[in-house]
Amino acid sequence: MKRVIAFIMMLLCMALLAACGTNAAAETEAPAEKSVAAASVPTAVPMETPAQPAEATETEQPASDVGVFDLERGVVLLNSGYEMPVLGIGCFQLSQEQAEYSVYWALRDGYRLIDTARIYGNEEGVGRGIQKAIDEGFVTREEIFVTTKMWTSDFDKGAEAIEASLDRLGLDYIDLMILHHSQPRNDVQAYQAMEQAVAEGKLRSIGLSNYYEPEDFDRLVDATTIRPAILQNETHPYHQSVEMKEHIAQVGTVLESWFPLGGRGNTQVLFSDETVSSIAAAHDKTPAQILLRWHLQAGNIAIPGSSNEEHIAENYDIFDFELTEEEMARMTALDKNERFADY
């Protein structure tokens, strides 16, 4: 009997050992099964995304929003991740004193975009106007979008040119710096200096001005890393920049118009155009207001310049009406592909 009991006990032990071995094998293989399952999930390919602004929220803007004008808020989202006002004050041909007052009046009246350039010789005045508006509580620095431009003679010393503009403006950073003209000899070098300044936090967005051929634009884009946020060219109803606008949109670059009213000496040509004047009469607006509203609805940032306090206020008063589709079509039909300037 003892032998029978011992035999039964031995069989029970063997069964228990076999069960333990099976469980151990199952635990050992479980991670392997998880690994196989994980490997079958497609791995996302990293995408090239623009650097986000320091104050940006965690919610990323869809790529489809880049370049879309929000006229209720008066801004457009740039491919750099920053929002830019779509209507600003230009400072071309203004003295230091004129620039100071024009910028101050503009910020007081609601403008948030300021456009100047090293070659204009008024960056110091612009800086004083900004500081005066801040000191009087009309605006904060974070609410202002400041643009300046690097002149061609500074392209060989881009880093120094950027520092000099910062000093003259009295700012810690510049919202947008633009190369003032195409110059194949060394504009890539200058643009790369601006790219480095973006990495250092001195510039937030960078762009180009006076690049009128797709091939010239592509030459620089293909040789650099950061895509231009803005292309600033002469644009108005007689020269609507259709080809360049469509071309640069492929890389998320937005068109900005200098001479949006035709420029000094040419404004009356556009103001007296029968189409412009008749649409102005229909809306009880001035020809200048019709031209600027057309720019915004057409997707052009506009920076009309003025040293006249009343005209500055008038130019900003364009957010309380809208051109109809028929009126926009009439304005589009004015295109002659003719520039007023030769530079």
Coordinates of C-alpha atoms in Angstrom, one line a residue:
M1 CA 0.0 0.0 0.0
K2 CA 2.8 2.4 0.9
R3 CA 4.3 1.7 -2.6
V4 CA 1.0 2.6 -4.2
I5 CA 0.7 5.9 -2.3
A6 CA 4.3 6.8 -3.1
F7 CA 3.7 6.1 -6.8
I8 CA 0.6 8.3 -6.7
M9 CA 2.5 11.1 -5.0
M10 CA 5.2 10.9 -7.6
L11 CA 2.7 11.2 -10.4
L12 CA 1.1 14.3 -8.7
C13 CA 4.5 16.0 -8.4
M14 CA 5.3 15.4 -12.1
A15 CA 1.9 16.9 -13.1
L16 CA 2.6 20.0 -10.9
L17 CA 6.1 20.5 -12.4
A18 CA 4.7 20.2 -15.9
A19 CA 2.0 22.9 -15.2
C20 CA 4.6 25.3 -13.7
G21 CA 6.8 24.9 -16.8
T22 CA 3.9 25.7 -19.1
N23 CA 3.0 28.9 -17.2
A24 CA 6.7 30.0 -17.1
A25 CA 6.9 29.5 -20.9
A26 CA 3.7 31.5 -21.4
E27 CA 5.1 34.4 -19.3
T28 CA 8.4 34.4 -21.2
E29 CA 6.7 34.5 -24.6
A30 CA 4.2 37.2 -23.7
P31 CA 6.6 40.1 -24.2
A32 CA 7.6 38.7 -27.5
E33 CA 3.9 38.7 -28.6
K34 CA 3.7 42.4 -27.6
S35 CA 6.8 43.2 -29.6
V36 CA 5.4 41.6 -32.7
A37 CA 2.1 43.6 -32.3
A38 CA 4.0 46.9 -31.8
A39 CA 6.1 46.3 -34.9
S40 CA 3.0 45.9 -37.0
V41 CA 1.9 49.5 -36.2
P42 CA 3.1 51.9 -38.9
T43 CA 5.7 54.4 -37.6
A44 CA 4.9 58.0 -38.3
V45 CA 7.4 59.8 -40.6
P46 CA 8.7 63.0 -38.9
M47 CA 7.4 66.1 -40.6
E48 CA 9.2 69.4 -41.1
T49 CA 7.3 71.9 -39.0
P50 CA 8.1 75.6 -38.5
A51 CA 9.3 76.8 -35.1
Q52 CA 6.4 77.8 -33.0
P53 CA 6.3 81.3 -31.3
A54 CA 7.3 81.4 -27.7
E55 CA 3.8 82.5 -26.6
A56 CA 2.0 80.0 -28.9
T57 CA -0.6 77.7 -27.3
E58 CA -0.2 73.9 -27.3
T59 CA -2.9 73.7 -30.0
E60 CA -1.1 73.6 -33.3
Q61 CA -2.7 75.4 -36.3
P62 CA -3.6 73.2 -39.2
A63 CA -1.3 73.6 -42.2
S64 CA -4.4 74.6 -44.2
D65 CA -4.7 77.8 -42.1
V66 CA -1.4 79.2 -43.2
G67 CA -1.9 82.1 -45.5
V68 CA -5.7 82.3 -44.8
F69 CA -6.8 85.9 -44.0
D70 CA -9.0 86.3 -40.9
L71 CA -10.6 89.7 -41.6
E72 CA -12.6 89.7 -38.5
R73 CA -9.4 89.7 -36.5
G74 CA -7.3 91.4 -39.1
V75 CA -4.5 88.8 -39.2
V76 CA -3.0 86.1 -41.3
L77 CA -1.1 83.0 -40.1
L78 CA 2.4 82.9 -41.5
N79 CA 4.3 79.7 -42.2
S80 CA 6.6 80.6 -39.3
G81 CA 3.8 80.0 -36.9
Y82 CA 3.2 83.6 -36.1
E83 CA 0.2 85.8 -36.8
M84 CA 0.8 89.0 -38.8
P85 CA -1.7 91.9 -39.0
V86 CA -2.9 92.3 -42.6
L87 CA -3.0 96.2 -42.6
G88 CA -0.1 98.3 -41.5
I89 CA 1.6 101.7 -41.7
G90 CA 4.5 102.0 -44.2
C91 CA 7.4 104.4 -43.5
F92 CA 8.9 104.8 -46.9
Q93 CA 10.2 108.4 -47.5
L94 CA 9.4 109.6 -44.0
S95 CA 11.9 111.6 -42.0
Q96 CA 12.8 110.5 -38.5
E97 CA 10.3 112.9 -37.0
Q98 CA 7.6 112.0 -39.5
A99 CA 8.1 108.3 -38.8
E100 CA 7.9 108.8 -35.1
Y101 CA 4.5 110.6 -35.3
S102 CA 3.1 108.4 -38.0
V103 CA 3.9 105.2 -36.0
Y104 CA 2.5 106.8 -32.8
W105 CA -0.8 107.9 -34.5
A106 CA -1.1 104.5 -36.3
L107 CA -0.8 102.5 -33.0
R108 CA -3.2 104.9 -31.3
D109 CA -5.7 104.4 -34.1
G110 CA -5.6 100.6 -34.0
Y111 CA -2.8 99.6 -36.4
R112 CA -0.5 96.8 -35.1
L113 CA 1.8 96.4 -38.2
I114 CA 4.8 98.8 -38.7
D115 CA 7.0 98.6 -41.8
T116 CA 10.3 100.3 -42.1
A117 CA 13.8 99.6 -43.6
R118 CA 17.4 100.4 -42.9
I119 CA 17.7 102.3 -46.2
Y120 CA 14.7 104.5 -45.2
G121 CA 16.9 106.1 -42.6
N122 CA 14.1 106.3 -40.0
E123 CA 14.4 103.2 -37.8
E124 CA 15.2 105.4 -34.8
G125 CA 12.1 107.4 -35.3
V126 CA 10.0 104.3 -35.7
G127 CA 11.4 103.0 -32.4
R128 CA 10.6 106.3 -30.6
G129 CA 7.0 106.2 -31.9
I130 CA 6.6 102.6 -30.7
Q131 CA 8.0 103.4 -27.3
K132 CA 5.8 106.5 -27.0
A133 CA 2.6 104.5 -27.8
I134 CA 3.7 101.8 -25.2
D135 CA 4.4 104.4 -22.6
E136 CA 1.0 106.0 -23.0
G137 CA -0.7 102.6 -22.7
F138 CA -2.1 102.3 -26.2
V139 CA -0.4 99.0 -26.9
T140 CA 2.1 96.5 -25.5
R141 CA 5.3 95.4 -27.4
E142 CA 3.8 91.9 -27.8
E143 CA 0.9 93.3 -29.7
I144 CA 3.0 95.1 -32.3
F145 CA 4.4 93.4 -35.4
V146 CA 7.6 95.3 -36.6
T147 CA 9.1 94.7 -40.0
T148 CA 12.4 96.1 -41.2
K149 CA 14.6 95.3 -44.2
M150 CA 18.3 94.5 -44.8
W151 CA 19.7 96.7 -47.6
T152 CA 21.8 95.1 -50.3
S153 CA 25.1 96.8 -49.3
D154 CA 24.8 95.0 -45.9
F155 CA 24.4 91.5 -47.4
D156 CA 28.0 90.6 -46.8
K157 CA 27.7 91.4 -43.1
G158 CA 24.2 90.2 -42.3
A159 CA 24.7 89.5 -38.6
E160 CA 26.0 93.0 -38.0
A161 CA 23.2 94.5 -40.0
I162 CA 20.6 92.7 -37.9
E163 CA 22.2 93.9 -34.6
A164 CA 22.3 97.5 -36.0
S165 CA 18.6 97.4 -36.8
L166 CA 17.8 96.1 -33.4
D167 CA 19.8 98.9 -31.8
R168 CA 18.3 101.6 -34.0
L169 CA 14.7 100.4 -33.3
G170 CA 15.4 99.9 -29.6
L171 CA 13.9 96.4 -29.6
D172 CA 15.0 93.0 -28.2
Y173 CA 13.6 91.2 -31.3
I174 CA 12.2 92.0 -34.7
D175 CA 9.0 90.3 -35.8
L176 CA 10.0 90.2 -39.5
M177 CA 13.1 91.0 -41.4
I178 CA 13.2 91.0 -45.2
L179 CA 16.0 91.1 -47.7
H180 CA 15.2 94.4 -49.5
H181 CA 16.1 93.3 -53.1
S182 CA 17.2 90.2 -55.0
Q183 CA 21.0 90.2 -55.4
P184 CA 22.2 86.7 -56.6
R185 CA 25.8 87.5 -55.7
N186 CA 25.3 87.3 -52.0
D187 CA 21.6 87.3 -51.0
V188 CA 21.8 83.6 -50.0
Q189 CA 24.5 84.5 -47.5
A190 CA 22.4 87.3 -46.1
Y191 CA 19.4 85.1 -45.8
Q192 CA 21.4 82.5 -43.9
A193 CA 22.5 85.2 -41.5
M194 CA 18.8 85.9 -40.9
E195 CA 18.2 82.2 -40.4
Q196 CA 20.8 82.2 -37.7
A197 CA 19.2 85.2 -36.1
V198 CA 15.9 83.3 -35.9
A199 CA 17.7 80.5 -34.1
E200 CA 19.1 83.0 -31.7
G201 CA 15.7 84.6 -31.0
K202 CA 16.6 88.0 -32.5
L203 CA 14.2 87.6 -35.5
R204 CA 10.9 85.7 -35.5
S205 CA 10.0 85.5 -39.2
I206 CA 12.0 86.3 -42.3
G207 CA 11.2 87.0 -45.9
L208 CA 12.0 88.7 -49.2
S209 CA 11.2 91.8 -51.2
N210 CA 11.5 92.6 -54.9
Y211 CA 11.8 89.1 -56.3
Y212 CA 9.6 89.2 -59.4
E213 CA 10.4 86.0 -61.2
P214 CA 9.6 82.5 -59.9
E215 CA 13.0 81.2 -60.9
D216 CA 14.7 83.9 -58.8
F217 CA 12.5 83.1 -55.8
D218 CA 13.2 79.4 -56.2
R219 CA 17.0 80.0 -56.5
L220 CA 17.1 81.4 -52.9
V221 CA 14.5 79.0 -51.4
D222 CA 16.4 76.0 -52.8
A223 CA 19.6 77.2 -51.2
T224 CA 18.3 77.9 -47.7
T225 CA 16.4 76.2 -44.9
I226 CA 13.6 78.5 -43.6
R227 CA 10.9 79.2 -46.2
P228 CA 10.2 82.9 -46.6
A229 CA 7.1 83.9 -44.6
I230 CA 6.5 87.0 -46.8
L231 CA 7.3 88.3 -50.3
Q232 CA 6.9 92.0 -50.4
N233 CA 6.5 93.3 -54.0
E234 CA 4.8 96.2 -55.7
T235 CA 1.2 95.2 -56.0
H236 CA -2.0 97.1 -56.8
P237 CA -5.0 96.7 -59.2
Y238 CA -2.8 97.6 -62.2
H239 CA -0.1 95.1 -61.2
Q240 CA -1.8 92.3 -59.2
S241 CA 1.2 89.9 -59.1
V242 CA -0.9 86.9 -60.0
E243 CA 1.9 84.6 -61.2
M244 CA 4.2 85.2 -58.3
K245 CA 1.3 85.0 -55.8
E246 CA 0.3 81.6 -57.0
H247 CA 3.9 80.4 -57.1
I248 CA 4.9 81.4 -53.6
A249 CA 1.7 80.0 -52.1
Q250 CA 3.2 76.5 -52.8
V251 CA 5.6 77.0 -49.9
G252 CA 3.2 79.0 -47.7
T253 CA 4.6 82.4 -48.5
V254 CA 2.2 85.3 -48.3
L255 CA 2.2 88.3 -50.6
E256 CA 2.6 91.8 -49.1
S257 CA 2.0 94.9 -51.2
W258 CA 4.2 97.9 -51.2
F259 CA 2.7 100.8 -53.2
P260 CA -0.8 99.4 -52.4
L261 CA -2.3 102.7 -53.4
G262 CA 0.1 103.2 -56.4
G263 CA 2.8 105.1 -54.5
R264 CA 3.5 108.8 -54.2
G265 CA 2.9 110.5 -57.6
N266 CA 0.6 107.7 -58.8
T267 CA -2.2 107.5 -56.2
Q268 CA -4.4 109.8 -58.3
V269 CA -4.1 107.4 -61.2
L270 CA -5.8 104.7 -59.2
F271 CA -8.1 107.0 -57.2
S272 CA -9.6 108.5 -60.4
D273 CA -10.0 105.1 -62.1
E274 CA -13.7 104.9 -63.0
T275 CA -14.1 101.4 -61.5
V276 CA -12.5 102.4 -58.2
S277 CA -14.4 105.7 -57.9
S278 CA -17.8 104.2 -58.7
I279 CA -17.3 101.4 -56.1
A280 CA -16.3 104.0 -53.6
A281 CA -19.4 106.0 -54.2
A282 CA -21.6 102.9 -53.8
H283 CA -20.1 102.3 -50.3
D284 CA -19.8 105.9 -49.3
K285 CA -16.0 105.3 -48.9
T286 CA -12.9 106.9 -50.3
P287 CA -11.0 105.4 -53.3
A288 CA -8.1 104.7 -50.9
Q289 CA -10.4 102.7 -48.7
I290 CA -11.7 100.7 -51.6
L291 CA -8.2 99.9 -52.8
L292 CA -7.1 98.8 -49.4
R293 CA -10.2 96.7 -48.8
W294 CA -9.6 95.1 -52.2
H295 CA -6.1 94.1 -51.1
L296 CA -7.3 92.4 -48.0
Q297 CA -10.1 90.5 -49.7
A298 CA -7.7 89.5 -52.4
G299 CA -5.3 88.1 -49.9
N300 CA -2.6 90.8 -50.0
I301 CA -1.1 92.4 -46.8
A302 CA -1.1 96.2 -47.4
I303 CA 1.1 98.8 -45.9
P304 CA 0.0 102.3 -47.1
G305 CA 2.4 105.0 -46.1
S306 CA 1.4 108.4 -44.9
S307 CA 2.6 111.3 -42.7
N308 CA -0.9 112.7 -42.6
E309 CA -2.8 112.0 -39.3
E310 CA -6.2 112.1 -40.9
H311 CA -5.2 109.8 -43.8
I312 CA -3.7 107.3 -41.4
A313 CA -7.0 107.1 -39.6
E314 CA -8.9 106.9 -42.9
N315 CA -6.8 104.1 -44.2
Y316 CA -7.5 101.9 -41.2
D317 CA -11.3 102.5 -41.4
I318 CA -12.0 99.6 -43.8
F319 CA -13.2 96.8 -41.5
D320 CA -16.9 97.9 -41.5
F321 CA -17.8 97.0 -45.1
E322 CA -17.1 94.3 -47.7
L323 CA -16.8 94.4 -51.5
T324 CA -19.2 92.1 -53.3
E325 CA -18.1 89.3 -55.6
E326 CA -19.1 91.4 -58.6
E327 CA -17.1 94.3 -57.3
M328 CA -14.1 92.1 -56.7
A329 CA -14.4 90.8 -60.2
R330 CA -14.4 94.4 -61.6
M331 CA -11.3 95.2 -59.6
T332 CA -9.6 92.0 -60.8
A333 CA -10.3 93.0 -64.4
L334 CA -8.2 96.2 -63.9
D335 CA -5.0 94.2 -64.0
K336 CA -2.6 95.4 -66.7
N337 CA 0.5 93.7 -65.3
E338 CA 2.1 97.2 -65.3
R339 CA 4.3 98.5 -62.4
F340 CA 4.7 102.2 -61.5
A341 CA 8.2 101.8 -60.1
D342 CA 11.3 100.5 -62.0
Y343 CA 13.2 99.1 -59.1

